mmCIF file of C-alpha atoms in Angstrom:
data_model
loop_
_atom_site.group_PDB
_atom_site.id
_atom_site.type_symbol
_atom_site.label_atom_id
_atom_site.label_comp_id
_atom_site.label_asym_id
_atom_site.label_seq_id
_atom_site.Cartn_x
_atom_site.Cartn_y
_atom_site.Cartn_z
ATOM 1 C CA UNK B 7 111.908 69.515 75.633
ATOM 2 C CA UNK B 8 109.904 70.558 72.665
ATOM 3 C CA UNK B 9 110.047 73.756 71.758
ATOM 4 C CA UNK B 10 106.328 74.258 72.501
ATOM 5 C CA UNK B 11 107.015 73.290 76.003
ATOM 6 C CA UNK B 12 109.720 75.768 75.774
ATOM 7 C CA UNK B 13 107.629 78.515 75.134
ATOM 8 C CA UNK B 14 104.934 77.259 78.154
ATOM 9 C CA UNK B 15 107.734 78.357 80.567
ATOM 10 C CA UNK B 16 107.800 81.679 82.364
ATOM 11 C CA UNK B 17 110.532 83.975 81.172
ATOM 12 C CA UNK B 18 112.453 83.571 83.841
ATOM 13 C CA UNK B 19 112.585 79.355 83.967
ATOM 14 C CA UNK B 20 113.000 79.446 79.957
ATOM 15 C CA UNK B 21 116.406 82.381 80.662
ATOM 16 C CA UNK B 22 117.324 79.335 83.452
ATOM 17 C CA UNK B 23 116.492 76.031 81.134
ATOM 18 C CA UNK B 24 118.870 77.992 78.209
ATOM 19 C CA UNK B 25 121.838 78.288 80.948
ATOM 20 C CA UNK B 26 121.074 74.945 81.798
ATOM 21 C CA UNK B 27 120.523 72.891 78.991
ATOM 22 C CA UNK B 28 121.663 75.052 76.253
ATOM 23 C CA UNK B 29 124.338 74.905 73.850
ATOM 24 C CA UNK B 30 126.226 77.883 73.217
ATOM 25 C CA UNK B 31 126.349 78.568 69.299
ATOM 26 C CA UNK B 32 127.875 82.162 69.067
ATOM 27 C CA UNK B 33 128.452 85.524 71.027
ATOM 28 C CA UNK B 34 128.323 89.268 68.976
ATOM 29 C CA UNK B 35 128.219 92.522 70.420
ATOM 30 C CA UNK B 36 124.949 94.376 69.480
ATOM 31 C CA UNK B 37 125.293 98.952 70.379
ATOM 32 C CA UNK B 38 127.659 97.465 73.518
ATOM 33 C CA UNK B 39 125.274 94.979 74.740
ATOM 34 C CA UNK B 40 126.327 90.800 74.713
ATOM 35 C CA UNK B 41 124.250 88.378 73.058
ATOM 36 C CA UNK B 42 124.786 84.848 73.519
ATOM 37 C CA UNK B 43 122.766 82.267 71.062
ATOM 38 C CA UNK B 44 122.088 78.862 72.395
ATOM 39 C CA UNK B 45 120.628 75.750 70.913
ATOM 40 C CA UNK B 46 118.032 73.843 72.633
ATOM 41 C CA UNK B 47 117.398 70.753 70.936
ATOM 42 C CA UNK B 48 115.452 71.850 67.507
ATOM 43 C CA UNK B 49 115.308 75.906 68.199
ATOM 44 C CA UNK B 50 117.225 78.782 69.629
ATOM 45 C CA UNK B 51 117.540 81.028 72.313
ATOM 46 C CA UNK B 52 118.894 84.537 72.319
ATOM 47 C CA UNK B 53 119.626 86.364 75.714
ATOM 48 C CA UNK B 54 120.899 89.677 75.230
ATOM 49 C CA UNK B 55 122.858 90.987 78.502
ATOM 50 C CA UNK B 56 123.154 94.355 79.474
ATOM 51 C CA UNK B 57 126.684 96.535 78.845
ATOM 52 C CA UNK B 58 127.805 95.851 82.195
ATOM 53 C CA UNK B 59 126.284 92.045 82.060
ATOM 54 C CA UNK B 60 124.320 92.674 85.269
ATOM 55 C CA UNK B 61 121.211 91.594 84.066
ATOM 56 C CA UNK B 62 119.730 90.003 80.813
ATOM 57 C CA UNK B 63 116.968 92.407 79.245
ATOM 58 C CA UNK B 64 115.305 90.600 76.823
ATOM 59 C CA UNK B 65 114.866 86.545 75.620
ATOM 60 C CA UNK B 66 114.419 85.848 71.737
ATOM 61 C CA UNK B 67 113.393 82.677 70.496
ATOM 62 C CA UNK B 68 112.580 80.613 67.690
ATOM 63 C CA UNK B 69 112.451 77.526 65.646
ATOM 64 C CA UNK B 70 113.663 79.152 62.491
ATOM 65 C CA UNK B 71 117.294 79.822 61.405
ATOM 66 C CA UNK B 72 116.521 83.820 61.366
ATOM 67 C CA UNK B 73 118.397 84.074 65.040
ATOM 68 C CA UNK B 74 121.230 82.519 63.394
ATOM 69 C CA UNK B 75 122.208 84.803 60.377
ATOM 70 C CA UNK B 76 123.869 87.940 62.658
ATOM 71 C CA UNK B 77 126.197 85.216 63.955
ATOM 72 C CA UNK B 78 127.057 83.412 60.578
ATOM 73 C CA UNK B 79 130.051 86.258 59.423
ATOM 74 C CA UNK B 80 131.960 85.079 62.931
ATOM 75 C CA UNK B 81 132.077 81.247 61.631
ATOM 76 C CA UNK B 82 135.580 80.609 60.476
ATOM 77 C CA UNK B 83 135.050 78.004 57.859
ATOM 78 C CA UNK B 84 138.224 77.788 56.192
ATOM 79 C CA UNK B 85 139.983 74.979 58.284
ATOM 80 C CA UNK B 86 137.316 72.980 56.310
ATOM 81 C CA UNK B 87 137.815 74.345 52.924
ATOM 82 C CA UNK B 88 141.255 72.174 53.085
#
């Protein structure tokens, strides 16, 4: 799926096609809410989940990198700097 395609989809087939087909690249905690990035082939998904995680509130995505950067400080990197 390109990501054009991606973004043809209604919200609630493009929260089910990240579930689906996603890749989960990181979790962070954002003012007590959970947000889970996913990869999708070339571009990314953000789904940010209520406090309780009853319900996902909003969908972010993108074909650029920017998503990426508030999950870069949790990489642990230094089994590779060996």
């Amino acid at each position: 799926m390109t990501y054009t395609e991606y973004k043809a989809l209604d919200k609630y087939t493009q929260v089910d096609v990240a579930l689906q087909e996603g890749t989960i690249i990181g979790k962070r905690i954002e003012d007590d809410d959970l947000l889970i990035l996913y990869q999708l082939n070339t571009f990314y998904i953000e789904l940010a989940y209520l406090e309780d995680l009853s319900e996902i509130y909003a969908i972010y995505h993108t074909e650029s990198d920017r998503l990426l950067e508030p999950y870069l400080e949790a990489i642990d990197i230094s089994g590779l700097l060996n």
